[in-house]
Short mmCIF file of C-alpha atoms and ligand atoms in Angstrom, two decimals:
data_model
loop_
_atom_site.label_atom_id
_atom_site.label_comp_id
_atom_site.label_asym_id
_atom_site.label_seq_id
_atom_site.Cartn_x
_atom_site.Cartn_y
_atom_site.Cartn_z
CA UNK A 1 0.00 0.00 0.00
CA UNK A 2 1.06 3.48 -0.88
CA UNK A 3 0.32 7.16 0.15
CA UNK A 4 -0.45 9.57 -2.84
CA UNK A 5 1.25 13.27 -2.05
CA UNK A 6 0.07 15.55 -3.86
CA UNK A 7 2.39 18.39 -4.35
CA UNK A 8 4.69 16.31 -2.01
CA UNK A 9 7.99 18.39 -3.59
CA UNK A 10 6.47 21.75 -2.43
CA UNK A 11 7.70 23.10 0.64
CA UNK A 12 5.26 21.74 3.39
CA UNK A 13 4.90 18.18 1.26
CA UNK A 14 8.09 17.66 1.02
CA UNK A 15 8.70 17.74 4.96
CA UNK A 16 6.49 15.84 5.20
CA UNK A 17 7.63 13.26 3.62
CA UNK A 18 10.43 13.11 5.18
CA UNK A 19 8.30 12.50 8.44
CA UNK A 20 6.80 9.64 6.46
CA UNK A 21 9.54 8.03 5.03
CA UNK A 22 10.95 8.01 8.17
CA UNK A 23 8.12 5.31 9.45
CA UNK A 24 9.24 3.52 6.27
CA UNK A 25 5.79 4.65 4.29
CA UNK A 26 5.86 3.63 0.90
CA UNK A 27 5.64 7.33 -0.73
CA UNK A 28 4.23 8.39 -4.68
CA UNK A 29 4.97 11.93 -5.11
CA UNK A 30 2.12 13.74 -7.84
CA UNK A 31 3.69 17.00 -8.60
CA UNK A 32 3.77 19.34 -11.60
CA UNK A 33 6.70 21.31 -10.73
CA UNK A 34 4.33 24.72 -10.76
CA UNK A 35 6.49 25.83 -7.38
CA UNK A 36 9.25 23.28 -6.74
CA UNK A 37 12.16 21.93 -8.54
CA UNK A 38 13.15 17.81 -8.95
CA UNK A 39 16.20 18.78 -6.84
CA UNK A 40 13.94 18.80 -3.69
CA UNK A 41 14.00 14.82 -4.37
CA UNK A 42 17.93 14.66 -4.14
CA UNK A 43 17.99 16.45 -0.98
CA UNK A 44 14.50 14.39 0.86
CA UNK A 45 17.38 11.10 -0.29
CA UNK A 46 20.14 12.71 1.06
CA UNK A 47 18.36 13.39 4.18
CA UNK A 48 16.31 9.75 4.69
CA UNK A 49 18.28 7.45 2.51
CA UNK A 50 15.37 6.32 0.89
CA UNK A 51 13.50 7.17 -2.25
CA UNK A 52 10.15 8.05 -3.51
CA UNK A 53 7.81 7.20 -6.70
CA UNK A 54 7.77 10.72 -8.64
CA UNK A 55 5.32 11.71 -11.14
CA UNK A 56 5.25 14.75 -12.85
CA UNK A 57 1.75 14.96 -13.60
CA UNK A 58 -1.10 17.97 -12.79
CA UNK A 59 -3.78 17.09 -10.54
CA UNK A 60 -6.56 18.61 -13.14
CA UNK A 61 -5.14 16.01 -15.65
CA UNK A 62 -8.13 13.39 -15.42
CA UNK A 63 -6.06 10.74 -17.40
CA UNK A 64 -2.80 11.27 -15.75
CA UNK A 65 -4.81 10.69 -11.79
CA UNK A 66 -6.07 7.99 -13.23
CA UNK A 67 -2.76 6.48 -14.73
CA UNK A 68 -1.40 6.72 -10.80
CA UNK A 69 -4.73 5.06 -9.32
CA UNK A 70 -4.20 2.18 -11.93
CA UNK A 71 -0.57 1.72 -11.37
CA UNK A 72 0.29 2.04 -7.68
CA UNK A 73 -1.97 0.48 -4.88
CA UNK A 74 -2.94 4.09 -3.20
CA UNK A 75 -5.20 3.34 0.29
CA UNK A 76 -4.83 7.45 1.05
CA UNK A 77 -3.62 10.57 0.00
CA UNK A 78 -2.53 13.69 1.41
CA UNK A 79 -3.04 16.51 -1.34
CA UNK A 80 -1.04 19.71 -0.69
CA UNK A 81 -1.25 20.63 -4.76
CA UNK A 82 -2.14 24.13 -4.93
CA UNK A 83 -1.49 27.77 -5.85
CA UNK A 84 -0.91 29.68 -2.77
CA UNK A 85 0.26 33.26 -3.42
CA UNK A 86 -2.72 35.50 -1.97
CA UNK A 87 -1.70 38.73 -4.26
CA UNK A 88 -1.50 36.50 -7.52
CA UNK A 89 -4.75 35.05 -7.12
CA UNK A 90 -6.13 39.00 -6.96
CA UNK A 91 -5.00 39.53 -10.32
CA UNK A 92 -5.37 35.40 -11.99
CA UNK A 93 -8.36 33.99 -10.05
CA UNK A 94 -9.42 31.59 -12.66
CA UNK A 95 -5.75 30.38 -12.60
CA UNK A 96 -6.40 29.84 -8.65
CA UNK A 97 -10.49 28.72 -9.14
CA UNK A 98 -9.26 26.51 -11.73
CA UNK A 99 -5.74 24.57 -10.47
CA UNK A 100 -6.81 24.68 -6.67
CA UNK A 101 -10.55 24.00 -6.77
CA UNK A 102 -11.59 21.88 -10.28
CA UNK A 103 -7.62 20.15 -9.56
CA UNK A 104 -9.43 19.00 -6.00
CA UNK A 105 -12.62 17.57 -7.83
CA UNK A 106 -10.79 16.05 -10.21
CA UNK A 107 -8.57 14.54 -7.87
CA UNK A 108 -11.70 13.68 -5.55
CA UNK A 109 -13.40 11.73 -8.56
CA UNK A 110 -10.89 9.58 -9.45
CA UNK A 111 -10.43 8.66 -5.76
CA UNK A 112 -13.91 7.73 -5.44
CA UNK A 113 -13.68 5.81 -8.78
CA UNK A 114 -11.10 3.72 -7.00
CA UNK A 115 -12.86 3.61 -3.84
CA UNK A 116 -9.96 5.77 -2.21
CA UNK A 117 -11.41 7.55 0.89
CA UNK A 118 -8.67 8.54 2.73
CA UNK A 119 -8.00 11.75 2.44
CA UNK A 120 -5.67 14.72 4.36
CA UNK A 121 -6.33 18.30 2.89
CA UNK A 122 -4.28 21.32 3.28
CA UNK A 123 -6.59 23.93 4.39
CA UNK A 124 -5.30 27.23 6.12
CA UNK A 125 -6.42 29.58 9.07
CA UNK A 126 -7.31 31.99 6.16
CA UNK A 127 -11.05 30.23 6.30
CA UNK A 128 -11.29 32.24 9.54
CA UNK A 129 -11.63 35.84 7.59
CA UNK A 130 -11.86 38.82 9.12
CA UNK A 131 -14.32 38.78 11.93
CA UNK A 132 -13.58 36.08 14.38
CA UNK A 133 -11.31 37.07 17.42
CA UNK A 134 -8.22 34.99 18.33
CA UNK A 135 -7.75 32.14 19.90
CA UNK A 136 -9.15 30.94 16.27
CA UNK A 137 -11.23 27.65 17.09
CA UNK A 138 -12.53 25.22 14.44
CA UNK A 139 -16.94 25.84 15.57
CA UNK A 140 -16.21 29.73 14.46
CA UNK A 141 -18.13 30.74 11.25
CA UNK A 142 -15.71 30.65 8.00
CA UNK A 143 -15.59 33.44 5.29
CA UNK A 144 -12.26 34.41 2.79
CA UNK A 145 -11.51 37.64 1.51
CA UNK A 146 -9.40 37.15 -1.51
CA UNK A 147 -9.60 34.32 -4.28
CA UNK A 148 -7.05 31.98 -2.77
CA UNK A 149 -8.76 32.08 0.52
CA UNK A 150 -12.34 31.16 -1.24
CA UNK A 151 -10.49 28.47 -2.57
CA UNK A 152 -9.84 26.82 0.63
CA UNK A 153 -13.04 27.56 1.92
CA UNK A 154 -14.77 26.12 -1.68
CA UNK A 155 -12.54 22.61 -1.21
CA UNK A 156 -13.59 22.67 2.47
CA UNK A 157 -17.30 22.99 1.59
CA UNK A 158 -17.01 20.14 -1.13
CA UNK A 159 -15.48 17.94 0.93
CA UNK A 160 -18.06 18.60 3.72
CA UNK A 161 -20.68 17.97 1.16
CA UNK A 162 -18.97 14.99 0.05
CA UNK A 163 -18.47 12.98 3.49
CA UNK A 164 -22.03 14.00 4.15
CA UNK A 165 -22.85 12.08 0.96
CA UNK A 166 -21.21 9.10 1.39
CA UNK A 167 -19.93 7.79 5.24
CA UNK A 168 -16.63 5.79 3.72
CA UNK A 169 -15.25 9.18 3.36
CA UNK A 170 -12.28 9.84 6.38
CA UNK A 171 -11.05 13.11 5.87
CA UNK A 172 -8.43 15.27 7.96
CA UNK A 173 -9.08 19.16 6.62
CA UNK A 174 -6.03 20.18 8.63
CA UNK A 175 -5.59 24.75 9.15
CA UNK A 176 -2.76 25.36 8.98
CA UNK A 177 -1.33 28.69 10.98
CA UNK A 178 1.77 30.49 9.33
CA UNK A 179 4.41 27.39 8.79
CA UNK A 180 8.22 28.51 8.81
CA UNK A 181 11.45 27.28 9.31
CA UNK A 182 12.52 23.79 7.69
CA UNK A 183 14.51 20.52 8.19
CA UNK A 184 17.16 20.96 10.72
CA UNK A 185 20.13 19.33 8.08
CA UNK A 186 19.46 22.96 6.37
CA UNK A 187 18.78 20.45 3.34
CA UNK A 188 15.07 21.44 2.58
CA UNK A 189 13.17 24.78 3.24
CA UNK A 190 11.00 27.07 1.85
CA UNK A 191 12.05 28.35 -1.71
CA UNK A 192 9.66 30.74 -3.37
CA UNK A 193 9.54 32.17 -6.84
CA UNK A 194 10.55 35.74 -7.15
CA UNK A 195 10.16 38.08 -4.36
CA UNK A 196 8.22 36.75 -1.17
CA UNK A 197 4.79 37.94 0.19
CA UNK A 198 5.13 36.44 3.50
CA UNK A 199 7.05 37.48 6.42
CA UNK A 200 10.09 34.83 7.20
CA UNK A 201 11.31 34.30 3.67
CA UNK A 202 11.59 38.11 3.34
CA UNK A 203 13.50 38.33 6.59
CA UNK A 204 15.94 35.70 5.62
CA UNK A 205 16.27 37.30 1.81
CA UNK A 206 17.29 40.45 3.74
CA UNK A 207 19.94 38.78 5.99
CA UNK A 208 21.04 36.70 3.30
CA UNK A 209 21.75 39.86 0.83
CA UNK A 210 19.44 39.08 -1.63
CA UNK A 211 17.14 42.00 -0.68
CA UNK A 212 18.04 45.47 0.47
CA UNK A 213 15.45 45.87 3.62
CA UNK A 214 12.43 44.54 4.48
CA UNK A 215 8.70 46.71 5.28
CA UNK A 216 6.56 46.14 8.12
CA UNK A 217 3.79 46.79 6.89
CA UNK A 218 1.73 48.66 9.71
CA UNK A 219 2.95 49.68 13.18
CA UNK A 220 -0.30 50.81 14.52
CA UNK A 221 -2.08 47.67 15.06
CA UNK A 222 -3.78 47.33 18.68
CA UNK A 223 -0.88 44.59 19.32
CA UNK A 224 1.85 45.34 22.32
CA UNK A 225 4.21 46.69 19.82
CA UNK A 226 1.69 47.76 17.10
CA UNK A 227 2.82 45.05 14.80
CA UNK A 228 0.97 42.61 13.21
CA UNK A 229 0.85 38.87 15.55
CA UNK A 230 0.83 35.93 13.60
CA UNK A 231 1.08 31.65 14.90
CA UNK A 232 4.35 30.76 13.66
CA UNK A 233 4.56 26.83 13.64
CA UNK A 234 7.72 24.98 12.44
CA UNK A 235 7.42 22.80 9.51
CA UNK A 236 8.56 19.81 10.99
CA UNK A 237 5.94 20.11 13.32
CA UNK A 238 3.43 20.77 10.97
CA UNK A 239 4.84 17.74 8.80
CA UNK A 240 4.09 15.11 11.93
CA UNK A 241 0.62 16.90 12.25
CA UNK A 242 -0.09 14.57 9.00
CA UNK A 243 1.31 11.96 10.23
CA UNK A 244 -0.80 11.71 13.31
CA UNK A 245 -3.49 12.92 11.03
CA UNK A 246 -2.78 10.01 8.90
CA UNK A 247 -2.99 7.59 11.67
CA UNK A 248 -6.30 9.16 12.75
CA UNK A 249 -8.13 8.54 10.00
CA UNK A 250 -9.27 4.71 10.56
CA UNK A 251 -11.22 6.50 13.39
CA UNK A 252 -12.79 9.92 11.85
CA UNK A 253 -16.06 8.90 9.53
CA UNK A 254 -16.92 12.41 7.52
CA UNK A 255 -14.59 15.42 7.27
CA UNK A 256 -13.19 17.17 10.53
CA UNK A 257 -11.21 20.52 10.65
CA UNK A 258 -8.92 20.71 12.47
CA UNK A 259 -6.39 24.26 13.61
CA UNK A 260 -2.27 23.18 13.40
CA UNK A 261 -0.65 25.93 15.26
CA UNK A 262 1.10 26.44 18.32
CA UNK A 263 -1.64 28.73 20.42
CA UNK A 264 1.12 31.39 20.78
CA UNK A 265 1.29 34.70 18.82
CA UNK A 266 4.12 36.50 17.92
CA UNK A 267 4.80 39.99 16.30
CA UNK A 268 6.80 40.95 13.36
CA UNK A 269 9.12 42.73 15.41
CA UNK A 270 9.52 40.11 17.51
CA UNK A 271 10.53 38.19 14.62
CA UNK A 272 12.54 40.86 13.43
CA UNK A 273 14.62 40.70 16.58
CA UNK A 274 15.03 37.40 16.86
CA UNK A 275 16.15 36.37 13.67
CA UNK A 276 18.75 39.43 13.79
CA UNK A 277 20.04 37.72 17.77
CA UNK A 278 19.90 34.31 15.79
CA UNK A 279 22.07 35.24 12.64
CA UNK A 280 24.23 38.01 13.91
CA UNK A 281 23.00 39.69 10.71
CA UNK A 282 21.96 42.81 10.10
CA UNK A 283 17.79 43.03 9.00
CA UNK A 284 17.47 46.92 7.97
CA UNK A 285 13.97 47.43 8.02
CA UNK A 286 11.52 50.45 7.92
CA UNK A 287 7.38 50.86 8.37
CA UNK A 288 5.23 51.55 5.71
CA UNK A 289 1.19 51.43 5.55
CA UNK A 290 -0.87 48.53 6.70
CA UNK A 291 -1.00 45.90 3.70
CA UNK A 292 -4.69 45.33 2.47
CA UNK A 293 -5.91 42.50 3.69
CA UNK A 294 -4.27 41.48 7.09
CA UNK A 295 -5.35 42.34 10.33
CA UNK A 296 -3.85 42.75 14.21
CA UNK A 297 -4.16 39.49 15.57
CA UNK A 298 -4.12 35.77 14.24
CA UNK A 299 -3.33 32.35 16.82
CA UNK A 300 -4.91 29.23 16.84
CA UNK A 301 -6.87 27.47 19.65
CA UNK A 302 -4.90 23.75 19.10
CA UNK A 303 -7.15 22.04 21.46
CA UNK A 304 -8.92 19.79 18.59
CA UNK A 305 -5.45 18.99 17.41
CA UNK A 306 -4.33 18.13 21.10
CA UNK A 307 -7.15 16.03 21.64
CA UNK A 308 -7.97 13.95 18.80
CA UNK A 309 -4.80 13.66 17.32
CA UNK A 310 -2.41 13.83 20.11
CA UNK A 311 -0.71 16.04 18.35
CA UNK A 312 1.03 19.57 19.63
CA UNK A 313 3.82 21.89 18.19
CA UNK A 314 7.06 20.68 20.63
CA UNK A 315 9.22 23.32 18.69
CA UNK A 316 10.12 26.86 20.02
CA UNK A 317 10.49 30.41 17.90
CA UNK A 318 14.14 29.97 18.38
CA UNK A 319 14.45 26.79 16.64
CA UNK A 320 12.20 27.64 14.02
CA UNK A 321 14.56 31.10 13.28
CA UNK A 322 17.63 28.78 13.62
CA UNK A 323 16.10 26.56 11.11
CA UNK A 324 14.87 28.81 8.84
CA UNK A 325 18.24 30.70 9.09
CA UNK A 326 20.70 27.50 8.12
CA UNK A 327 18.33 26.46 5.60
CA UNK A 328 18.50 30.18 3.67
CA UNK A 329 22.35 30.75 4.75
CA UNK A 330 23.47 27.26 3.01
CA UNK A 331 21.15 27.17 0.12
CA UNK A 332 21.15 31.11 -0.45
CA UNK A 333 19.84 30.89 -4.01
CA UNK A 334 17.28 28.14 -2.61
CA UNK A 335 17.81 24.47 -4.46
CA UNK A 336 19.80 25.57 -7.32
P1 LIG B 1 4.34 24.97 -2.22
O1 LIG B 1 4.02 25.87 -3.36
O2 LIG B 1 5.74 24.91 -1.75
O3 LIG B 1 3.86 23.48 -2.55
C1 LIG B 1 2.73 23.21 -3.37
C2 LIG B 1 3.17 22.20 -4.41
O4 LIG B 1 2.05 21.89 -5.24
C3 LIG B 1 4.27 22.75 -5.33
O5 LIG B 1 5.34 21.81 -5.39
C4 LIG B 1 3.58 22.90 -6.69
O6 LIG B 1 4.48 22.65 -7.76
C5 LIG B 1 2.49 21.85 -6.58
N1 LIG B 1 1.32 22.10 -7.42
C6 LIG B 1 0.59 23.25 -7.54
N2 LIG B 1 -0.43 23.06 -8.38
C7 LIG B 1 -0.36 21.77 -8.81
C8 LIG B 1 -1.15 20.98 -9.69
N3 LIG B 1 -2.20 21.50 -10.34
N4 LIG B 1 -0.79 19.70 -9.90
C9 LIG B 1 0.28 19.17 -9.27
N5 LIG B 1 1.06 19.86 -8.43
C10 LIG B 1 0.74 21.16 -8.20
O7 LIG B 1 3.36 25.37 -1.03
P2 LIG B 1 3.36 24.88 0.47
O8 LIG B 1 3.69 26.05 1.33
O9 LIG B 1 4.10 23.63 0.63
O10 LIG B 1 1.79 24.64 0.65
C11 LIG B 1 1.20 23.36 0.51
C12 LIG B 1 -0.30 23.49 0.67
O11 LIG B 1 -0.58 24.08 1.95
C13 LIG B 1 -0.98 24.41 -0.36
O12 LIG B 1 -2.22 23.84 -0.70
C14 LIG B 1 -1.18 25.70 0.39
O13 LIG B 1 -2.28 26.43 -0.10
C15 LIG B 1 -1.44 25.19 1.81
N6 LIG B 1 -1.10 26.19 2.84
C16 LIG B 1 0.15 26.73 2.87
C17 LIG B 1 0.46 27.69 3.83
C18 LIG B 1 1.82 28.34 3.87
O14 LIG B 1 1.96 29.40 4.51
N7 LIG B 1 2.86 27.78 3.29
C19 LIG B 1 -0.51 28.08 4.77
C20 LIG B 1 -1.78 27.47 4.73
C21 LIG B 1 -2.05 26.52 3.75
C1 LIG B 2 -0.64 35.38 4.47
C2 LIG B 2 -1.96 35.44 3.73
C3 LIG B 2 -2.78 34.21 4.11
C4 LIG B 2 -2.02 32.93 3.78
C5 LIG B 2 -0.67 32.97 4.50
C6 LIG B 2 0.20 31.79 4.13
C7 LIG B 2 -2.47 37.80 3.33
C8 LIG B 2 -3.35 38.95 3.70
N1 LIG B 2 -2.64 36.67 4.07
O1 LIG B 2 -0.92 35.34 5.86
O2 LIG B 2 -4.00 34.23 3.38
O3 LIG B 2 -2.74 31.80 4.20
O4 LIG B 2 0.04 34.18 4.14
O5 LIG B 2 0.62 31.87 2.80
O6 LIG B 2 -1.65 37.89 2.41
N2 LIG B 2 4.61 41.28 6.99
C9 LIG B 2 5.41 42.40 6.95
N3 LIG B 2 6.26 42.55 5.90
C10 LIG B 2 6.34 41.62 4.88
C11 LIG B 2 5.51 40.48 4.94
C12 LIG B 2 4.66 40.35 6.02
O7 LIG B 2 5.35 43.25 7.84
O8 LIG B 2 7.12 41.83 3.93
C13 LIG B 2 3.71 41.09 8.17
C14 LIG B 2 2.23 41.00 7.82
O9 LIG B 2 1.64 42.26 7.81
C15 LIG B 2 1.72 40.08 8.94
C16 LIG B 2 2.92 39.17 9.25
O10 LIG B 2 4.06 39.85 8.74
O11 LIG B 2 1.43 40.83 10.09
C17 LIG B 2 2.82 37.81 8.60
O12 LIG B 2 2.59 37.98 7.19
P1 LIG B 2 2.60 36.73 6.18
O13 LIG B 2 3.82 35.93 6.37
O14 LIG B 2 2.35 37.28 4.82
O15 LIG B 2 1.38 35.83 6.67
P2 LIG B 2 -0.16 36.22 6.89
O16 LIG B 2 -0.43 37.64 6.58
O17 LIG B 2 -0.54 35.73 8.24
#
């Protein structure tokens, strides 16, 4: 028996399974290479000693699922394929409607044609929207405010809809917080295309000397130091969040949400500050206006998580700057 990952080179994925191989898990990778690089497979060897089945295949490709459902024995799948840059899917929304939500149904269809119903789905915190006040818990109503947010909450609502309609479904719909940091052999991390949008790869750009200085955007937030506060949750962390997820599933019957983050909030001059301690670098910075979109205050309540799947983040903000930092400061041009 195998577990499908979709979008298993990307850069929560492929953490993940790491975390996986590591129980000896018999791994097929489904990835089309939208926001990761082949290299990432390399390094995930390096690191385990093991390898992985990799496809390069899109998840809206009907005939290409159902190549990988004919030719490896898949009992579930953890799908993490999806566009995930909130400004880009302002300006490309059918891009993001199409890849991210008709990629899921596809995806969903040929697992029901092969009586797959296993399933863990990358949601995100962004469900939450606007209104609901921090701690975040999973019984508060859910709304987006940009396309790749209504993406999220359209998959979640289909796959509600879905478990309803048929009780074989087990499905995991697992929030993430704000993941950073990465393996601790510095070997994988978080690599995006041109200039970050969030917070910790700019940081580590600017210590790096790949970018000049960094903007907080906002500094008159009702927050202790005006800043914006955010869950940061380590990767690795995040990564055995699956795996217990995974494990869970023989026991959930329809689709459960569940928050990943650590319950603690921390600001981006916090952040600031402690990666600067961390490196010993330099992170010039100045504040500009509040970006459109965010607000002052975003942490998880990780009871669910702690309860059902037994499951809470062990590592600290230190460790996740240390990681982040030796991942960026080795691999400064990411896996090239
Ligand atoms: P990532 O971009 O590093 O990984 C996503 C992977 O999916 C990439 O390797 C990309 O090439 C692949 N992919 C995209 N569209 C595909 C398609 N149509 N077919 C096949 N492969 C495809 O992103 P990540 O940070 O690892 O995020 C993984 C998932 O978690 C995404 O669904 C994302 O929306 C969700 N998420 C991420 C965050 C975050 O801050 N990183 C927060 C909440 C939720
Ligand atoms: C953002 C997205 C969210 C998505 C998440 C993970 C928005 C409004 N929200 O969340 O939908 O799920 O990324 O991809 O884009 N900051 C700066 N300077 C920067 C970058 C960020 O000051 O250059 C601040 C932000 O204002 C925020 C904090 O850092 O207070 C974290 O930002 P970011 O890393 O982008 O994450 P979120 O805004 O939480």
């Amino acid at each position: 028996m195998s577990l499908l990952i979709t979008g298993g080179t990307g850069f929560i994925g492929s953490h993940t399974v790491v975390e996986l191989l590591a129980l000896d898990k018999d791994i097929v990778i489904v990835d089309n290479l939208a926001n990761s690089s082949t290299l990432v497979l390399d390094r995930i060897k390096q690191i385990t000693g093991k390898t992985v089945t990799f496809i390069e295949a899109d998840i809206c490709d009907r005939q290409a699922m159902q190549q990988v459902f004919l030719t490896h024995d898949i009992d579930a799948v953890v799908h993490f394929a999806g566009l995930k840059a909130v400004g880009e899917s302002s300006t490309m929304p059918l891009s993001y409607y199409h890849n991210n939500v008709a990629g899921s149904i596809t995806l969903l269809q040929v697992m029901a044609e092969h009586g797959v119903k296993n399933l863990v789905f990358s949601s995100s915190a962004t469900v939450y929207g606007e209104n609901n006040p921090s701690p975040l818990d999973e019984t508060m109503p859910t709304s987006a405010t940009n396309p790749y947010g209504q993406t999220k909450l359209m998959i979640e609502n289909i796959l509600f809809d879905l478990a309803k309609s048929d009780e074989q479904w087990s499905i995991a719909c697992l929030r993430y917080f704000n993941p950073i940091g990465a393996h601790e052999s510095g070997l994988i991390g978080e690599n995006p295309n041109g200039i970050p949008n969030n917070l910790l790869p700019y940081v580590s750009q600017v210590a790096v000397g790949r970018l000049a200085q960094l903007q907080v955007f906002g500094d008159d937030y009702p927050t202790p130091d005006g800043t914006g506060v955010r869950d940061y949750i380590h990767v690795v962390d995040l990564a055995q969040g699956h795996v217990k997820a995974l494990e869970k599933l023989k026991d959930i019957s329809g689709c459960v949400p569940i928050n990943l983050g650590t319950g603690n909030g921390t600001s981006v001059l916090e952040i600031v500050n402690t990666f600067k301690d961390i490196s010993g670098q330099d992170i010039p910075y100045h504040i500009a206006p509040r970006r459109a979109g965010d607000i002052a205050t975003v942490y998880a309540d990780a009871s669910v998580a702690n309860n059902l799947l037994n499951w809470h983040a062990e590592r600290d903000l230190a460790t996740m700057i240390a990681d982040t930092w030796r991942w960026q400061s080795q691999n400064p041009n990411g896996f090239e």
